[in-house]
Amino acid sequence: MVRTEDGGQSWHQALHPQPEGKSHQLYAGDDRLVLHVEPDGYYVSYDQGRTYTHEPGAADPARPLAGDYQVCCDGDTKQKVVFFGLKDRPIATPAQPDVPNLRVVGSALHWLYAIGVDSGGRPVGSVSNDLGSTWRQVPIAGESGDIAAAQIVVDHDRTYAWLIGQPDPIGWPAIWFFDGQGWRSMGATGHPDNFLSAVALPDATLAVTTRDRPGLVSGGAFQWVDWPIGGRCGLRLLADGTLFCGDGQVNWLGVGGPGRWKWIRVLVGGAG
């Protein structure tokens, strides 16, 4: 395991609590690092990787890193909205949204969002502005059927929320923007026919990656951007607002913010 303290300009070896494991997966959040090692289980650090505690039990200490509010739980008959509170245990919100087949939950400064999908594949939305004590259904403009997967992406400042509805794993998705009253359909004139990932930016634009190049959705139009990350990149937002692009041995960190992104290349495993 290696770490950087200068934005990726230099790296040095860091403590690995169990380097003899057969496979390793590292998760990072604001307050912890979670390392899963087979067959030992989880190792958790609350001091930036200086020390680790072994947690071999069945509970997943990495799950709270996916967000304070989530859809839970896989073994339940009906999915519900939960909050990860004290001791990282999922606690159901005081009330539950009236949506069919709850699929995805998102949160921003003043809102909780819940999306379900009805029997015709059409998304159904509900929102709460009192931490889940009450919910109300909101329109999803121009909703279309055959939504196989949905995701909500929120910018690092937790101001802007986008809903992505995918008819298939790689085709261009339906895109909506939450305007305070409901989900407004967002066109993307000039977009390609394929899609890989999306991240909301704090200037109310949506960064996307495709098999060809990255681009931005803004003002009803799509435009290519001159970022070095290339195609086939899974773009995601890290806890501190950094953009991360994972693409095999060559990975990228984007720092700086809209209009002034600086990209740092991270080579893994001796890549050239």
PDB file of C-alpha atoms in Angstrom:
ATOM      1  CA  MET A   1       0.000   0.000   0.000  1.00  0.00           C
ATOM      2  CA  VAL A   2       1.266   3.487  -0.834  1.00  0.00           C
ATOM      3  CA  ARG A   3       0.055   6.977   0.081  1.00  0.00           C
ATOM      4  CA  THR A   4       0.499  10.556  -1.084  1.00  0.00           C
ATOM      5  CA  GLU A   5       0.407  13.776   0.921  1.00  0.00           C
ATOM      6  CA  ASP A   6       0.973  16.239  -1.932  1.00  0.00           C
ATOM      7  CA  GLY A   7      -1.843  15.510  -4.386  1.00  0.00           C
ATOM      8  CA  GLY A   8      -0.089  12.622  -6.105  1.00  0.00           C
ATOM      9  CA  GLN A   9       3.222  14.334  -6.873  1.00  0.00           C
ATOM     10  CA  SER A  10       5.073  11.796  -4.716  1.00  0.00           C
ATOM     11  CA  TRP A  11       4.225   8.503  -3.057  1.00  0.00           C
ATOM     12  CA  HIS A  12       5.669   6.466  -0.209  1.00  0.00           C
ATOM     13  CA  GLN A  13       4.974   3.086   1.345  1.00  0.00           C
ATOM     14  CA  ALA A  14       2.269   2.928   4.014  1.00  0.00           C
ATOM     15  CA  LEU A  15       1.272   0.353   6.591  1.00  0.00           C
ATOM     16  CA  HIS A  16      -0.635  -2.633   5.257  1.00  0.00           C
ATOM     17  CA  PRO A  17      -2.178  -4.621   8.158  1.00  0.00           C
ATOM     18  CA  GLN A  18      -2.337  -7.917   6.243  1.00  0.00           C
ATOM     19  CA  PRO A  19      -0.181  -7.971   3.085  1.00  0.00           C
ATOM     20  CA  GLU A  20      -0.394 -11.775   2.818  1.00  0.00           C
ATOM     21  CA  GLY A  21      -4.080 -11.730   1.859  1.00  0.00           C
ATOM     22  CA  LYS A  22      -5.302 -13.148  -1.443  1.00  0.00           C
ATOM     23  CA  SER A  23      -7.194 -10.055  -2.610  1.00  0.00           C
ATOM     24  CA  HIS A  24      -7.377  -6.460  -1.411  1.00  0.00           C
ATOM     25  CA  GLN A  25      -9.985  -3.702  -1.774  1.00  0.00           C
ATOM     26  CA  LEU A  26      -9.502  -0.250  -0.242  1.00  0.00           C
ATOM     27  CA  TYR A  27     -12.351   2.193   0.523  1.00  0.00           C
ATOM     28  CA  ALA A  28     -11.744   5.772   1.669  1.00  0.00           C
ATOM     29  CA  GLY A  29     -14.029   8.338   3.315  1.00  0.00           C
ATOM     30  CA  ASP A  30     -13.826  11.506   5.368  1.00  0.00           C
ATOM     31  CA  ASP A  31     -13.219   9.754   8.662  1.00  0.00           C
ATOM     32  CA  ARG A  32     -11.900   6.287   7.866  1.00  0.00           C
ATOM     33  CA  LEU A  33     -10.084   3.883   5.606  1.00  0.00           C
ATOM     34  CA  VAL A  34     -11.594   0.432   5.166  1.00  0.00           C
ATOM     35  CA  LEU A  35      -9.484  -2.372   3.747  1.00  0.00           C
ATOM     36  CA  HIS A  36     -11.068  -5.700   2.834  1.00  0.00           C
ATOM     37  CA  VAL A  37      -8.651  -8.602   2.654  1.00  0.00           C
ATOM     38  CA  GLU A  38      -9.649 -12.161   1.796  1.00  0.00           C
ATOM     39  CA  PRO A  39     -10.077 -14.351   3.720  1.00  0.00           C
ATOM     40  CA  ASP A  40      -9.482 -12.251   6.861  1.00  0.00           C
ATOM     41  CA  GLY A  41     -12.297  -9.699   6.491  1.00  0.00           C
ATOM     42  CA  TYR A  42     -12.174  -5.973   7.175  1.00  0.00           C
ATOM     43  CA  TYR A  43      -9.467  -3.743   8.624  1.00  0.00           C
ATOM     44  CA  VAL A  44     -10.538  -0.203   9.602  1.00  0.00           C
ATOM     45  CA  SER A  45      -8.381   2.858  10.292  1.00  0.00           C
ATOM     46  CA  TYR A  46      -9.620   6.093  11.864  1.00  0.00           C
ATOM     47  CA  ASP A  47      -6.203   7.833  11.844  1.00  0.00           C
ATOM     48  CA  GLN A  48      -5.471   8.055   8.089  1.00  0.00           C
ATOM     49  CA  GLY A  49      -3.894   4.626   7.866  1.00  0.00           C
ATOM     50  CA  ARG A  50      -1.442   4.831  10.762  1.00  0.00           C
ATOM     51  CA  THR A  51      -3.159   2.007  12.659  1.00  0.00           C
ATOM     52  CA  TYR A  52      -5.897  -0.513  11.801  1.00  0.00           C
ATOM     53  CA  THR A  53      -8.447  -2.517  13.773  1.00  0.00           C
ATOM     54  CA  HIS A  54      -9.431  -5.957  12.509  1.00  0.00           C
ATOM     55  CA  GLU A  55     -13.217  -6.363  12.122  1.00  0.00           C
ATOM     56  CA  PRO A  56     -13.783  -9.899  10.839  1.00  0.00           C
ATOM     57  CA  GLY A  57     -17.564  -9.970  11.410  1.00  0.00           C
ATOM     58  CA  ALA A  58     -20.284 -10.094   8.776  1.00  0.00           C
ATOM     59  CA  ALA A  59     -21.139  -6.356   9.011  1.00  0.00           C
ATOM     60  CA  ASP A  60     -19.733  -4.219   6.194  1.00  0.00           C
ATOM     61  CA  PRO A  61     -17.905  -1.201   7.695  1.00  0.00           C
ATOM     62  CA  ALA A  62     -17.377   0.202   4.200  1.00  0.00           C
ATOM     63  CA  ARG A  63     -21.085   0.581   3.469  1.00  0.00           C
ATOM     64  CA  PRO A  64     -21.553   3.937   5.311  1.00  0.00           C
ATOM     65  CA  LEU A  65     -18.938   5.421   2.967  1.00  0.00           C
ATOM     66  CA  ALA A  66     -21.507   5.188   0.152  1.00  0.00           C
ATOM     67  CA  GLY A  67     -23.564   7.968   1.781  1.00  0.00           C
ATOM     68  CA  ASP A  68     -25.464   8.867   4.948  1.00  0.00           C
ATOM     69  CA  TYR A  69     -28.775   7.878   3.319  1.00  0.00           C
ATOM     70  CA  GLN A  70     -29.109   4.663   1.330  1.00  0.00           C
ATOM     71  CA  VAL A  71     -31.521   1.985   0.146  1.00  0.00           C
ATOM     72  CA  CYS A  72     -31.532  -0.991   2.496  1.00  0.00           C
ATOM     73  CA  CYS A  73     -31.469  -3.935   2.915  1.00  0.00           C
ATOM     74  CA  ASP A  74     -30.769  -6.774   0.518  1.00  0.00           C
ATOM     75  CA  GLY A  75     -32.424  -9.442   2.638  1.00  0.00           C
ATOM     76  CA  ASP A  76     -35.636  -7.501   3.293  1.00  0.00           C
ATOM     77  CA  THR A  77     -38.928  -8.136   1.528  1.00  0.00           C
ATOM     78  CA  LYS A  78     -39.319  -4.426   0.810  1.00  0.00           C
ATOM     79  CA  GLN A  79     -36.500  -1.943   0.419  1.00  0.00           C
ATOM     80  CA  LYS A  80     -36.518   1.188   2.585  1.00  0.00           C
ATOM     81  CA  VAL A  81     -34.641   4.455   3.115  1.00  0.00           C
ATOM     82  CA  VAL A  82     -32.148   4.258   5.969  1.00  0.00           C
ATOM     83  CA  PHE A  83     -29.730   6.623   7.683  1.00  0.00           C
ATOM     84  CA  PHE A  84     -26.347   5.416   8.896  1.00  0.00           C
ATOM     85  CA  GLY A  85     -26.161   6.896  12.372  1.00  0.00           C
ATOM     86  CA  LEU A  86     -24.377   5.953  15.575  1.00  0.00           C
ATOM     87  CA  LYS A  87     -22.138   2.897  15.354  1.00  0.00           C
ATOM     88  CA  ASP A  88     -22.792   2.804  11.576  1.00  0.00           C
ATOM     89  CA  ARG A  89     -26.050   0.933  12.004  1.00  0.00           C
ATOM     90  CA  PRO A  90     -28.767   1.578   9.390  1.00  0.00           C
ATOM     91  CA  ILE A  91     -31.789   3.316  10.923  1.00  0.00           C
ATOM     92  CA  ALA A  92     -35.017   3.613   8.919  1.00  0.00           C
ATOM     93  CA  THR A  93     -36.172   7.200   8.370  1.00  0.00           C
ATOM     94  CA  PRO A  94     -39.314   8.165  10.380  1.00  0.00           C
ATOM     95  CA  ALA A  95     -41.487   7.772   7.277  1.00  0.00           C
ATOM     96  CA  GLN A  96     -40.949   5.997   3.977  1.00  0.00           C
ATOM     97  CA  PRO A  97     -41.542   7.373   0.453  1.00  0.00           C
ATOM     98  CA  ASP A  98     -44.595   6.119  -1.416  1.00  0.00           C
ATOM     99  CA  VAL A  99     -42.814   4.843  -4.510  1.00  0.00           C
ATOM    100  CA  PRO A 100     -42.938   1.392  -6.104  1.00  0.00           C
ATOM    101  CA  ASN A 101     -39.811  -0.761  -6.134  1.00  0.00           C
ATOM    102  CA  LEU A 102     -37.480   1.695  -4.399  1.00  0.00           C
ATOM    103  CA  ARG A 103     -34.192   1.700  -6.328  1.00  0.00           C
ATOM    104  CA  VAL A 104     -32.044   4.659  -5.324  1.00  0.00           C
ATOM    105  CA  VAL A 105     -31.734   7.348  -2.646  1.00  0.00           C
ATOM    106  CA  GLY A 106     -29.757  10.589  -2.684  1.00  0.00           C
ATOM    107  CA  SER A 107     -29.221  13.488  -0.300  1.00  0.00           C
ATOM    108  CA  ALA A 108     -28.298  17.174  -0.608  1.00  0.00           C
ATOM    109  CA  LEU A 109     -28.209  20.104   1.813  1.00  0.00           C
ATOM    110  CA  HIS A 110     -31.981  20.485   2.092  1.00  0.00           C
ATOM    111  CA  TRP A 111     -33.410  17.419   0.371  1.00  0.00           C
ATOM    112  CA  LEU A 112     -33.658  13.674   0.427  1.00  0.00           C
ATOM    113  CA  TYR A 113     -34.506  12.063  -2.901  1.00  0.00           C
ATOM    114  CA  ALA A 114     -36.035   8.641  -3.497  1.00  0.00           C
ATOM    115  CA  ILE A 115     -36.627   7.002  -6.863  1.00  0.00           C
ATOM    116  CA  GLY A 116     -38.660   3.897  -7.581  1.00  0.00           C
ATOM    117  CA  VAL A 117     -39.534   2.213 -10.849  1.00  0.00           C
ATOM    118  CA  ASP A 118     -43.062   1.060 -11.653  1.00  0.00           C
ATOM    119  CA  SER A 119     -44.060  -2.115 -13.492  1.00  0.00           C
ATOM    120  CA  GLY A 120     -43.717  -0.316 -16.840  1.00  0.00           C
ATOM    121  CA  GLY A 121     -40.136   0.708 -16.138  1.00  0.00           C
ATOM    122  CA  ARG A 122     -41.080   4.351 -15.487  1.00  0.00           C
ATOM    123  CA  PRO A 123     -39.303   6.218 -12.678  1.00  0.00           C
ATOM    124  CA  VAL A 124     -41.382   7.564  -9.793  1.00  0.00           C
ATOM    125  CA  GLY A 125     -39.895  10.256  -7.539  1.00  0.00           C
ATOM    126  CA  SER A 126     -40.461  11.390  -3.972  1.00  0.00           C
ATOM    127  CA  VAL A 127     -38.624  13.997  -1.875  1.00  0.00           C
ATOM    128  CA  SER A 128     -38.338  15.017   1.770  1.00  0.00           C
ATOM    129  CA  ASN A 129     -37.050  18.260   3.265  1.00  0.00           C
ATOM    130  CA  ASP A 130     -37.348  17.187   6.914  1.00  0.00           C
ATOM    131  CA  LEU A 131     -34.894  14.285   7.062  1.00  0.00           C
ATOM    132  CA  GLY A 132     -37.461  11.703   6.067  1.00  0.00           C
ATOM    133  CA  SER A 133     -40.243  12.611   8.509  1.00  0.00           C
ATOM    134  CA  THR A 134     -42.568  13.354   5.588  1.00  0.00           C
ATOM    135  CA  TRP A 135     -42.355  12.712   1.856  1.00  0.00           C
ATOM    136  CA  ARG A 136     -44.184  14.021  -1.194  1.00  0.00           C
ATOM    137  CA  GLN A 137     -44.224  12.751  -4.728  1.00  0.00           C
ATOM    138  CA  VAL A 138     -42.740  15.044  -7.370  1.00  0.00           C
ATOM    139  CA  PRO A 139     -43.035  14.882 -11.157  1.00  0.00           C
ATOM    140  CA  ILE A 140     -40.347  13.421 -13.371  1.00  0.00           C
ATOM    141  CA  ALA A 141     -40.890  15.389 -16.578  1.00  0.00           C
ATOM    142  CA  GLY A 142     -40.996  13.426 -19.798  1.00  0.00           C
ATOM    143  CA  GLU A 143     -40.600  10.154 -17.944  1.00  0.00           C
ATOM    144  CA  SER A 144     -40.025   7.186 -20.176  1.00  0.00           C
ATOM    145  CA  GLY A 145     -40.395   3.487 -19.660  1.00  0.00           C
ATOM    146  CA  ASP A 146     -37.797   0.739 -19.754  1.00  0.00           C
ATOM    147  CA  ILE A 147     -35.466   2.269 -17.156  1.00  0.00           C
ATOM    148  CA  ALA A 148     -33.283  -0.663 -16.146  1.00  0.00           C
ATOM    149  CA  ALA A 149     -31.061   1.258 -13.718  1.00  0.00           C
ATOM    150  CA  ALA A 150     -31.152   4.640 -11.989  1.00  0.00           C
ATOM    151  CA  GLN A 151     -28.679   6.720 -10.032  1.00  0.00           C
ATOM    152  CA  ILE A 152     -28.696  10.113  -8.318  1.00  0.00           C
ATOM    153  CA  VAL A 153     -25.485  12.152  -8.414  1.00  0.00           C
ATOM    154  CA  VAL A 154     -24.958  15.241  -6.236  1.00  0.00           C
ATOM    155  CA  ASP A 155     -22.069  17.713  -6.413  1.00  0.00           C
ATOM    156  CA  HIS A 156     -19.494  18.040  -3.642  1.00  0.00           C
ATOM    157  CA  ASP A 157     -21.172  21.190  -2.263  1.00  0.00           C
ATOM    158  CA  ARG A 158     -24.406  19.153  -2.045  1.00  0.00           C
ATOM    159  CA  THR A 159     -26.357  21.779  -3.966  1.00  0.00           C
ATOM    160  CA  TYR A 160     -27.207  20.260  -7.353  1.00  0.00           C
ATOM    161  CA  ALA A 161     -28.773  16.844  -7.955  1.00  0.00           C
ATOM    162  CA  TRP A 162     -29.091  14.918 -11.213  1.00  0.00           C
ATOM    163  CA  LEU A 163     -31.055  11.761 -11.944  1.00  0.00           C
ATOM    164  CA  ILE A 164     -29.608   9.326 -14.478  1.00  0.00           C
ATOM    165  CA  GLY A 165     -31.923   6.675 -15.921  1.00  0.00           C
ATOM    166  CA  GLN A 166     -30.283   4.004 -18.051  1.00  0.00           C
ATOM    167  CA  PRO A 167     -32.269   1.795 -20.431  1.00  0.00           C
ATOM    168  CA  ASP A 168     -29.226  -0.468 -20.757  1.00  0.00           C
ATOM    169  CA  PRO A 169     -25.673  -0.578 -19.335  1.00  0.00           C
ATOM    170  CA  ILE A 170     -23.961   1.372 -22.149  1.00  0.00           C
ATOM    171  CA  GLY A 171     -26.585   3.401 -24.047  1.00  0.00           C
ATOM    172  CA  TRP A 172     -26.985   7.152 -23.549  1.00  0.00           C
ATOM    173  CA  PRO A 173     -29.287   7.669 -20.535  1.00  0.00           C
ATOM    174  CA  ALA A 174     -32.280   9.857 -19.798  1.00  0.00           C
ATOM    175  CA  ILE A 175     -31.109  12.795 -17.651  1.00  0.00           C
ATOM    176  CA  TRP A 176     -33.065  14.964 -15.222  1.00  0.00           C
ATOM    177  CA  PHE A 177     -32.093  17.925 -12.999  1.00  0.00           C
ATOM    178  CA  PHE A 178     -33.852  18.652  -9.698  1.00  0.00           C
ATOM    179  CA  ASP A 179     -35.151  22.259  -9.706  1.00  0.00           C
ATOM    180  CA  GLY A 180     -36.822  22.333  -6.285  1.00  0.00           C
ATOM    181  CA  GLN A 181     -40.249  21.350  -7.622  1.00  0.00           C
ATOM    182  CA  GLY A 182     -39.455  18.150  -9.445  1.00  0.00           C
ATOM    183  CA  TRP A 183     -37.107  16.465 -11.881  1.00  0.00           C
ATOM    184  CA  ARG A 184     -36.749  18.541 -15.063  1.00  0.00           C
ATOM    185  CA  SER A 185     -35.753  16.678 -18.214  1.00  0.00           C
ATOM    186  CA  MET A 186     -32.352  17.790 -19.479  1.00  0.00           C
ATOM    187  CA  GLY A 187     -31.551  17.453 -23.122  1.00  0.00           C
ATOM    188  CA  ALA A 188     -27.997  16.932 -24.308  1.00  0.00           C
ATOM    189  CA  THR A 189     -27.924  17.985 -27.955  1.00  0.00           C
ATOM    190  CA  GLY A 190     -24.910  16.515 -29.701  1.00  0.00           C
ATOM    191  CA  HIS A 191     -24.352  13.682 -27.242  1.00  0.00           C
ATOM    192  CA  PRO A 192     -22.817  10.366 -28.354  1.00  0.00           C
ATOM    193  CA  ASP A 193     -24.823   7.149 -28.310  1.00  0.00           C
ATOM    194  CA  ASN A 194     -22.869   5.582 -25.440  1.00  0.00           C
ATOM    195  CA  PHE A 195     -22.316   6.353 -21.767  1.00  0.00           C
ATOM    196  CA  LEU A 196     -20.074   5.088 -18.982  1.00  0.00           C
ATOM    197  CA  SER A 197     -20.278   7.327 -15.909  1.00  0.00           C
ATOM    198  CA  ALA A 198     -21.383  10.721 -14.588  1.00  0.00           C
ATOM    199  CA  VAL A 199     -20.360  13.133 -11.820  1.00  0.00           C
ATOM    200  CA  ALA A 200     -22.194  16.319 -10.780  1.00  0.00           C
ATOM    201  CA  LEU A 201     -19.994  19.432 -10.621  1.00  0.00           C
ATOM    202  CA  PRO A 202     -20.501  22.497  -8.370  1.00  0.00           C
ATOM    203  CA  ASP A 203     -21.216  24.792 -11.354  1.00  0.00           C
ATOM    204  CA  ALA A 204     -24.473  22.916 -12.126  1.00  0.00           C
ATOM    205  CA  THR A 205     -22.938  20.922 -14.968  1.00  0.00           C
ATOM    206  CA  LEU A 206     -22.702  17.159 -15.355  1.00  0.00           C
ATOM    207  CA  ALA A 207     -19.368  15.585 -16.279  1.00  0.00           C
ATOM    208  CA  VAL A 208     -19.705  12.326 -18.207  1.00  0.00           C
ATOM    209  CA  THR A 209     -17.392   9.763 -19.681  1.00  0.00           C
ATOM    210  CA  THR A 210     -18.029   7.769 -22.832  1.00  0.00           C
ATOM    211  CA  ARG A 211     -16.105   5.158 -24.806  1.00  0.00           C
ATOM    212  CA  ASP A 212     -14.505   7.987 -26.777  1.00  0.00           C
ATOM    213  CA  ARG A 213     -13.835  11.031 -24.582  1.00  0.00           C
ATOM    214  CA  PRO A 214     -15.176  12.895 -21.568  1.00  0.00           C
ATOM    215  CA  GLY A 215     -17.789  15.630 -21.952  1.00  0.00           C
ATOM    216  CA  LEU A 216     -20.107  17.996 -20.120  1.00  0.00           C
ATOM    217  CA  VAL A 217     -23.899  18.346 -20.114  1.00  0.00           C
ATOM    218  CA  SER A 218     -25.047  21.919 -19.514  1.00  0.00           C
ATOM    219  CA  GLY A 219     -27.874  24.138 -20.710  1.00  0.00           C
ATOM    220  CA  GLY A 220     -29.500  21.374 -22.706  1.00  0.00           C
ATOM    221  CA  ALA A 221     -26.381  20.619 -24.752  1.00  0.00           C
ATOM    222  CA  PHE A 222     -23.456  18.224 -24.714  1.00  0.00           C
ATOM    223  CA  GLN A 223     -19.891  19.312 -25.389  1.00  0.00           C
ATOM    224  CA  TRP A 224     -16.600  17.458 -25.449  1.00  0.00           C
ATOM    225  CA  VAL A 225     -13.903  18.609 -23.017  1.00  0.00           C
ATOM    226  CA  ASP A 226     -10.149  18.517 -23.445  1.00  0.00           C
ATOM    227  CA  TRP A 227      -9.327  16.372 -20.433  1.00  0.00           C
ATOM    228  CA  PRO A 228      -6.531  13.781 -20.672  1.00  0.00           C
ATOM    229  CA  ILE A 229      -8.521  10.960 -19.085  1.00  0.00           C
ATOM    230  CA  GLY A 230      -9.693   9.423 -22.366  1.00  0.00           C
ATOM    231  CA  GLY A 231     -12.407   6.837 -22.845  1.00  0.00           C
ATOM    232  CA  ARG A 232     -13.384   3.726 -20.877  1.00  0.00           C
ATOM    233  CA  CYS A 233     -12.925   5.650 -17.633  1.00  0.00           C
ATOM    234  CA  GLY A 234     -15.114   5.226 -14.567  1.00  0.00           C
ATOM    235  CA  LEU A 235     -15.350   8.782 -13.248  1.00  0.00           C
ATOM    236  CA  ARG A 236     -16.350   9.309  -9.626  1.00  0.00           C
ATOM    237  CA  LEU A 237     -16.215  11.946  -6.912  1.00  0.00           C
ATOM    238  CA  LEU A 238     -13.974  11.486  -3.876  1.00  0.00           C
ATOM    239  CA  ALA A 239     -14.889  12.738  -0.410  1.00  0.00           C
ATOM    240  CA  ASP A 240     -12.823  15.936  -0.687  1.00  0.00           C
ATOM    241  CA  GLY A 241     -14.192  16.951  -4.097  1.00  0.00           C
ATOM    242  CA  THR A 242     -11.369  15.416  -6.143  1.00  0.00           C
ATOM    243  CA  LEU A 243     -12.378  13.675  -9.363  1.00  0.00           C
ATOM    244  CA  PHE A 244     -11.031  10.152  -9.741  1.00  0.00           C
ATOM    245  CA  CYS A 245     -10.839   8.317 -13.034  1.00  0.00           C
ATOM    246  CA  GLY A 246     -10.033   4.623 -12.796  1.00  0.00           C
ATOM    247  CA  ASP A 247      -8.790   3.086 -16.051  1.00  0.00           C
ATOM    248  CA  GLY A 248      -6.659   0.052 -15.277  1.00  0.00           C
ATOM    249  CA  GLN A 249      -3.009   0.781 -14.566  1.00  0.00           C
ATOM    250  CA  VAL A 250      -3.281   4.447 -15.586  1.00  0.00           C
ATOM    251  CA  ASN A 251      -5.497   6.451 -13.246  1.00  0.00           C
ATOM    252  CA  TRP A 252      -6.191  10.173 -12.923  1.00  0.00           C
ATOM    253  CA  LEU A 253      -6.920  12.640 -10.115  1.00  0.00           C
ATOM    254  CA  GLY A 254      -8.696  15.880 -11.053  1.00  0.00           C
ATOM    255  CA  VAL A 255      -8.203  18.820  -8.663  1.00  0.00           C
ATOM    256  CA  GLY A 256      -8.945  22.519  -8.841  1.00  0.00           C
ATOM    257  CA  GLY A 257     -12.613  22.795  -9.770  1.00  0.00           C
ATOM    258  CA  PRO A 258     -14.732  23.761 -12.803  1.00  0.00           C
ATOM    259  CA  GLY A 259     -12.877  25.726 -15.465  1.00  0.00           C
ATOM    260  CA  ARG A 260      -9.498  25.090 -13.851  1.00  0.00           C
ATOM    261  CA  TRP A 261      -9.158  21.325 -13.497  1.00  0.00           C
ATOM    262  CA  LYS A 262      -5.607  20.066 -13.118  1.00  0.00           C
ATOM    263  CA  TRP A 263      -5.099  16.368 -13.830  1.00  0.00           C
ATOM    264  CA  ILE A 264      -2.509  14.210 -12.080  1.00  0.00           C
ATOM    265  CA  ARG A 265      -1.650  10.844 -13.607  1.00  0.00           C
ATOM    266  CA  VAL A 266      -1.198   7.964 -11.172  1.00  0.00           C
ATOM    267  CA  LEU A 267       0.579   4.875 -12.494  1.00  0.00           C
ATOM    268  CA  VAL A 268      -0.166   1.608 -10.715  1.00  0.00           C
ATOM    269  CA  GLY A 269       1.838  -1.586 -10.932  1.00  0.00           C
ATOM    270  CA  GLY A 270       4.756  -0.289 -12.971  1.00  0.00           C
ATOM    271  CA  ALA A 271       2.715   1.094 -15.868  1.00  0.00           C
ATOM    272  CA  GLY A 272       4.683   3.088 -18.418  1.00  0.00           C
TER     273      GLY A 272
END
